[in-house]
PDB file of C-alpha atoms in Angstrom:
ATOM      1  CA  PHE P  25     -14.088   4.532  38.458  1.00 52.00           C
ATOM      2  CA  MET P  26     -12.590   7.185  37.666  1.00 61.00           C
ATOM      3  CA  VAL P  27      -8.667   7.461  36.936  1.00 63.00           C
ATOM      4  CA  THR P  28      -7.012  10.526  36.676  1.00 69.00           C
ATOM      5  CA  PRO P  29      -3.617   9.818  33.943  1.00 65.00           C
ATOM      6  CA  ILE P  30      -0.369  11.062  34.675  1.00 69.00           C
ATOM      7  CA  ALA P  31       1.739  12.243  31.884  1.00 70.00           C
ATOM      8  CA  GLY P  32       3.829   9.109  30.418  1.00 68.00           C
ATOM      9  CA  GLN P  33       3.269   6.698  33.047  1.00 69.00           C
ATOM     10  CA  PRO P  34       1.086   3.903  32.018  1.00 67.00           C
ATOM     11  CA  TYR P  35      -2.425   2.841  32.621  1.00 66.00           C
ATOM     12  CA  ASP P  36      -2.961  -1.057  33.464  1.00 64.00           C
ATOM     13  CA  GLY P  37      -6.555  -2.079  32.768  1.00 61.00           C
ATOM     14  CA  GLY P  38      -6.806  -4.753  30.336  1.00 60.00           C
ATOM     15  CA  THR P  39      -8.648  -5.721  28.111  1.00 59.00           C
ATOM     16  CA  GLY P  40     -13.007  -5.002  28.052  1.00 61.00           C
ATOM     17  CA  ALA P  41     -11.981  -1.848  29.933  1.00 67.00           C
ATOM     18  CA  LEU P  42     -13.313   1.287  28.139  1.00 69.00           C
ATOM     19  CA  LEU P  43     -11.325   3.747  28.599  1.00 75.00           C
ATOM     20  CA  GLU P  44     -13.233   7.868  27.551  1.00 76.00           C
ATOM     21  CA  SER P  45     -11.492  11.117  27.670  1.00 79.00           C
ATOM     22  CA  ASP P  46     -12.308  14.737  27.615  1.00 82.00           C
ATOM     23  CA  LYS P  47      -9.212  15.110  26.177  1.00 81.00           C
ATOM     24  CA  PRO P  48      -7.845  13.479  23.194  1.00 84.00           C
ATOM     25  CA  ILE P  49      -5.885   9.913  23.903  1.00 82.00           C
ATOM     26  CA  ALA P  50      -4.040   7.298  22.726  1.00 82.00           C
ATOM     27  CA  VAL P  51      -3.725   4.072  23.500  1.00 82.00           C
ATOM     28  CA  TYR P  52      -1.338   1.942  23.579  1.00 78.00           C
ATOM     29  CA  VAL P  53      -0.952  -2.463  24.229  1.00 76.00           C
ATOM     30  CA  GLY P  54       1.416  -4.749  24.615  1.00 70.00           C
ATOM     31  CA  ALA P  55       1.684  -8.113  25.498  1.00 66.00           C
ATOM     32  CA  PRO P  56       4.179 -10.797  26.076  1.00 62.00           C
ATOM     33  CA  PHE P  57       3.741 -13.355  23.061  1.00 57.00           C
ATOM     34  CA  GLU P  58       3.079 -16.082  25.260  1.00 56.00           C
ATOM     35  CA  ALA P  59       0.180 -14.366  26.123  1.00 54.00           C
ATOM     36  CA  ILE P  60      -1.200 -14.947  23.304  1.00 55.00           C
ATOM     37  CA  LYS P  61      -0.484 -18.910  22.646  1.00 54.00           C
ATOM     38  CA  VAL P  62       2.598 -17.687  20.679  1.00 53.00           C
ATOM     39  CA  PRO P  63       6.348 -19.221  22.206  1.00 54.00           C
ATOM     40  CA  TYR P  64       8.367 -16.387  22.735  1.00 52.00           C
ATOM     41  CA  PHE P  65      10.210 -13.812  24.748  1.00 50.00           C
ATOM     42  CA  GLU P  66       9.803 -10.592  22.811  1.00 62.00           C
ATOM     43  CA  ILE P  67       6.661  -7.978  23.849  1.00 65.00           C
ATOM     44  CA  ILE P  68       4.380  -6.884  20.575  1.00 70.00           C
ATOM     45  CA  TRP P  69       3.342  -3.260  21.439  1.00 76.00           C
ATOM     46  CA  GLU P  70       0.314  -1.856  18.753  1.00 81.00           C
ATOM     47  CA  GLN P  71      -1.343   2.162  19.302  1.00 85.00           C
ATOM     48  CA  LEU P  72      -4.768   0.585  19.164  1.00 85.00           C
ATOM     49  CA  PRO P  73      -7.412   2.184  16.425  1.00 89.00           C
ATOM     50  CA  PRO P  74     -11.237   4.577  17.501  1.00 87.00           C
ATOM     51  CA  VAL P  75     -14.009   2.108  18.449  1.00 87.00           C
ATOM     52  CA  SER P  76     -15.416   3.660  15.177  1.00 89.00           C
ATOM     53  CA  GLN P  77     -12.871   3.038  12.944  1.00 91.00           C
ATOM     54  CA  TRP P  78     -13.479  -0.396  13.456  1.00 93.00           C
ATOM     55  CA  SER P  79     -15.181  -2.019  10.756  1.00 94.00           C
ATOM     56  CA  ASP P  80     -17.484  -4.658   9.802  1.00 95.00           C
ATOM     57  CA  ARG P  81     -15.818  -6.735   7.341  1.00 95.00           C
ATOM     58  CA  HIS P  82     -11.934  -7.735   6.960  1.00 93.00           C
ATOM     59  CA  PHE P  83      -9.887  -9.791   4.081  1.00 90.00           C
ATOM     60  CA  VAL P  84      -6.648 -10.967   6.072  1.00 86.00           C
ATOM     61  CA  PRO P  85      -4.496 -12.215   3.635  1.00 82.00           C
ATOM     62  CA  PRO P  86      -1.750 -15.184   4.423  1.00 76.00           C
ATOM     63  CA  ILE P  87       1.105 -14.489   5.803  1.00 71.00           C
ATOM     64  CA  HIS P  88       3.997 -16.444   4.240  1.00 66.00           C
ATOM     65  CA  PRO P  89       1.559 -20.038   2.377  1.00 62.00           C
ATOM     66  CA  ASN P  90       2.843 -22.331   4.657  1.00 61.00           C
ATOM     67  CA  ASN P  91       2.530 -20.793   7.897  1.00 63.00           C
ATOM     68  CA  GLN P  92      -0.545 -20.605   9.823  1.00 69.00           C
ATOM     69  CA  THR P  93      -1.419 -17.395  11.759  1.00 74.00           C
ATOM     70  CA  ARG P  94      -2.524 -16.631  14.920  1.00 79.00           C
ATOM     71  CA  THR P  95      -5.148 -14.310  14.480  1.00 85.00           C
ATOM     72  CA  ILE P  96      -7.388 -12.211  17.444  1.00 86.00           C
ATOM     73  CA  LEU P  97     -10.375 -11.145  16.890  1.00 90.00           C
ATOM     74  CA  ILE P  98     -12.135  -8.474  19.652  1.00 90.00           C
ATOM     75  CA  GLY P  99     -15.742  -7.301  18.928  1.00 91.00           C
ATOM     76  CA  ASP P 100     -17.612  -4.136  20.578  1.00 89.00           C
ATOM     77  CA  ASN P 101     -20.660  -5.199  20.407  1.00 91.00           C
ATOM     78  CA  PRO P 102     -22.058  -7.152  23.854  1.00 92.00           C
ATOM     79  CA  ILE P 103     -22.842  -9.212  21.494  1.00 94.00           C
ATOM     80  CA  THR P 104     -21.785  -9.865  17.810  1.00 94.00           C
ATOM     81  CA  ASN P 105     -21.710 -12.489  15.510  1.00 95.00           C
ATOM     82  CA  VAL P 106     -18.931 -13.564  13.213  1.00 94.00           C
ATOM     83  CA  THR P 107     -18.684 -15.224   9.727  1.00 92.00           C
ATOM     84  CA  PHE P 108     -15.155 -16.717   8.393  1.00 89.00           C
ATOM     85  CA  ARG P 109     -14.986 -18.330   5.202  1.00 87.00           C
ATOM     86  CA  TYR P 110     -11.977 -19.789   4.149  1.00 82.00           C
ATOM     87  CA  PHE P 111     -10.375 -18.983   0.358  1.00 76.00           C
ATOM     88  CA  ASP P 112      -8.424 -22.180  -0.012  1.00 69.00           C
ATOM     89  CA  ASP P 113     -10.079 -24.381   0.980  1.00 66.00           C
ATOM     90  CA  PRO P 114     -13.529 -25.263  -0.307  1.00 66.00           C
ATOM     91  CA  ASN P 115     -13.061 -28.151   1.927  1.00 71.00           C
ATOM     92  CA  LEU P 116     -13.596 -26.163   4.571  1.00 68.00           C
ATOM     93  CA  VAL P 117     -17.461 -25.024   5.346  1.00 72.00           C
ATOM     94  CA  GLU P 118     -18.156 -21.507   7.180  1.00 83.00           C
ATOM     95  CA  TYR P 119     -18.596 -21.225   9.885  1.00 84.00           C
ATOM     96  CA  THR P 120     -19.578 -18.452  12.909  1.00 90.00           C
ATOM     97  CA  ILE P 121     -19.855 -17.413  15.939  1.00 90.00           C
ATOM     98  CA  GLU P 122     -20.493 -14.962  18.834  1.00 93.00           C
ATOM     99  CA  VAL P 123     -17.658 -12.468  20.097  1.00 92.00           C
ATOM    100  CA  GLU P 124     -18.524 -10.624  23.729  1.00 91.00           C
ATOM    101  CA  ALA P 125     -17.712  -6.919  23.932  1.00 88.00           C
ATOM    102  CA  GLY P 126     -13.847  -6.433  24.819  1.00 83.00           C
ATOM    103  CA  GLN P 127     -13.838 -10.041  23.884  1.00 85.00           C
ATOM    104  CA  ALA P 128     -10.526 -11.849  22.800  1.00 84.00           C
ATOM    105  CA  ARG P 129     -11.275 -15.238  20.658  1.00 88.00           C
ATOM    106  CA  TYR P 130      -7.976 -16.643  18.535  1.00 85.00           C
ATOM    107  CA  PHE P 131      -8.130 -19.015  15.704  1.00 82.00           C
ATOM    108  CA  ASP P 132      -5.153 -20.221  13.453  1.00 80.00           C
ATOM    109  CA  MET P 133      -5.296 -19.393  10.303  1.00 79.00           C
ATOM    110  CA  LEU P 134      -4.008 -21.473   6.803  1.00 74.00           C
ATOM    111  CA  GLY P 135      -4.697 -19.009   3.414  1.00 76.00           C
ATOM    112  CA  ALA P 136      -7.169 -16.136   3.111  1.00 82.00           C
ATOM    113  CA  ASN P 137     -10.477 -15.791   4.417  1.00 86.00           C
ATOM    114  CA  GLU P 138     -12.396 -13.536   5.266  1.00 90.00           C
ATOM    115  CA  ILE P 139     -14.572 -12.170   8.586  1.00 92.00           C
ATOM    116  CA  VAL P 140     -16.965 -10.473   8.106  1.00 94.00           C
ATOM    117  CA  ALA P 141     -19.918  -8.850  11.744  1.00 96.00           C
ATOM    118  CA  ASP P 142     -22.343  -8.031  12.228  1.00 96.00           C
ATOM    119  CA  GLY P 143     -21.038  -5.254  14.197  1.00 95.00           C
ATOM    120  CA  PRO P 144     -17.503  -3.556  13.986  1.00 95.00           C
ATOM    121  CA  VAL P 145     -14.590  -5.557  15.586  1.00 95.00           C
ATOM    122  CA  LEU P 146     -10.772  -5.365  15.378  1.00 93.00           C
ATOM    123  CA  ILE P 147      -8.597  -7.826  14.280  1.00 92.00           C
ATOM    124  CA  ALA P 148      -4.587  -8.710  14.484  1.00 88.00           C
ATOM    125  CA  GLN P 149      -2.216 -11.287  13.478  1.00 85.00           C
ATOM    126  CA  PHE P 150       0.126 -12.642  15.032  1.00 78.00           C
ATOM    127  CA  GLU P 151       3.088 -13.818  12.869  1.00 71.00           C
ATOM    128  CA  THR P 152       4.053 -18.014  14.660  1.00 60.00           C
ATOM    129  CA  GLY P 153       7.398 -18.683  12.265  1.00 55.00           C
ATOM    130  CA  HIS P 154       9.516 -18.293   9.151  1.00 54.00           C
ATOM    131  CA  ASN P 155      10.016 -21.208   9.038  1.00 54.00           C
ATOM    132  CA  PRO P 156       7.248 -24.599   8.167  1.00 51.00           C
ATOM    133  CA  PRO P 157       6.084 -26.097  11.087  1.00 52.00           C
ATOM    134  CA  PRO P 158       7.753 -27.038  14.307  1.00 48.00           C
ATOM    135  CA  LEU P 159      10.911 -24.727  13.451  1.00 48.00           C
ATOM    136  CA  LEU P 160       9.701 -20.488  14.315  1.00 48.00           C
ATOM    137  CA  GLY P 161      10.977 -17.761  14.451  1.00 51.00           C
ATOM    138  CA  ASP P 162      10.834 -13.997  13.672  1.00 58.00           C
ATOM    139  CA  PRO P 163       7.233 -14.252  16.037  1.00 62.00           C
ATOM    140  CA  TYR P 164       4.974 -10.241  14.991  1.00 71.00           C
ATOM    141  CA  MET P 165       1.951  -9.209  15.209  1.00 77.00           C
ATOM    142  CA  MET P 166       0.122  -6.444  12.261  1.00 83.00           C
ATOM    143  CA  LEU P 167      -3.393  -4.140  12.607  1.00 89.00           C
ATOM    144  CA  VAL P 168      -5.898  -6.053   9.921  1.00 90.00           C
ATOM    145  CA  GLN P 169      -7.391  -3.360   7.915  1.00 89.00           C
ATOM    146  CA  PRO P 170     -11.278  -3.503   6.990  1.00 91.00           C
ATOM    147  CA  GLU P 171     -11.974  -3.179   3.995  1.00 90.00           C
ATOM    148  CA  ALA P 172     -13.523   0.249   4.198  1.00 88.00           C
ATOM    149  CA  ARG P 173      -9.865   1.688   4.024  1.00 88.00           C
ATOM    150  CA  PHE P 174      -9.100  -0.451   0.504  1.00 89.00           C
ATOM    151  CA  LYS P 175      -8.309   2.296  -1.405  1.00 90.00           C
ATOM    152  CA  THR P 176      -7.567   2.494  -5.629  1.00 91.00           C
ATOM    153  CA  SER P 177      -3.946   4.078  -5.326  1.00 91.00           C
ATOM    154  CA  PHE P 178      -0.336   3.026  -2.925  1.00 86.00           C
ATOM    155  CA  ILE P 179       2.661   4.558  -3.382  1.00 86.00           C
ATOM    156  CA  VAL P 180       5.090   1.936  -2.179  1.00 80.00           C
ATOM    157  CA  ARG P 181       8.343   2.887   0.123  1.00 74.00           C
ATOM    158  CA  HIS P 182      10.833   0.342   1.258  1.00 70.00           C
ATOM    159  CA  PRO P 183      14.616   0.028   2.689  1.00 68.00           C
ATOM    160  CA  ALA P 184      17.055  -0.119  -0.780  1.00 67.00           C
ATOM    161  CA  LEU P 185      18.651  -2.997  -1.353  1.00 62.00           C
ATOM    162  CA  SER P 186      21.982  -1.253  -1.171  1.00 60.00           C
ATOM    163  CA  SER P 187      21.893  -0.795   1.782  1.00 60.00           C
ATOM    164  CA  GLY P 188      22.867  -4.389   3.036  1.00 62.00           C
ATOM    165  CA  PHE P 189      20.627  -4.932   5.470  1.00 63.00           C
ATOM    166  CA  PHE P 190      18.306  -6.082   3.951  1.00 61.00           C
ATOM    167  CA  GLU P 191      17.841  -8.423   1.346  1.00 64.00           C
ATOM    168  CA  SER P 192      14.712  -8.396   0.330  1.00 66.00           C
ATOM    169  CA  ASN P 193      10.926  -7.009   0.374  1.00 67.00           C
ATOM    170  CA  THR P 194       8.122  -8.004  -0.289  1.00 71.00           C
ATOM    171  CA  ILE P 195       4.311  -7.452  -0.742  1.00 75.00           C
ATOM    172  CA  THR P 196       0.782  -8.735  -0.099  1.00 77.00           C
ATOM    173  CA  ILE P 197      -2.248  -7.120  -2.485  1.00 80.00           C
ATOM    174  CA  VAL P 198      -5.108  -8.215  -1.320  1.00 80.00           C
ATOM    175  CA  ALA P 199      -8.288  -7.362  -3.765  1.00 77.00           C
TER     176      ALA P 199
END
């Protein structure tokens, strides 16, 4: 079916919906945290990159060393084979799953992981909290950038510590 959007008005299409336009568009998605099985009432929003920017290889870093992160993977092909490799635990075996186009698959991950697919996938991480289980806090979401976007130099900017608002800053480097 066709939808004629009204400028600035949201459209609720749901996951797996194919959006095409004769003009450039930006697509923002959001969900309450309970929809991703994290017990909070906040809503997480993110602008999606076009499928042409999805990739077949990602490195998923640990956000906090003692906490698992909820990871969501979405594939583009009718069937995408996705292999998970764990770097931090030699006892965990590599495994492969199938993902259908537009299907969201949820995983709880500890440590550093490599995800390799035979087609483009989009990966998001959701922090379940800074405190050790069962305590939770400060949930958020970030898109995991594919290896194809890695660069050899970056300029890092952060809020000044002297502002009194930020007590510390952290950086995670994936190589």
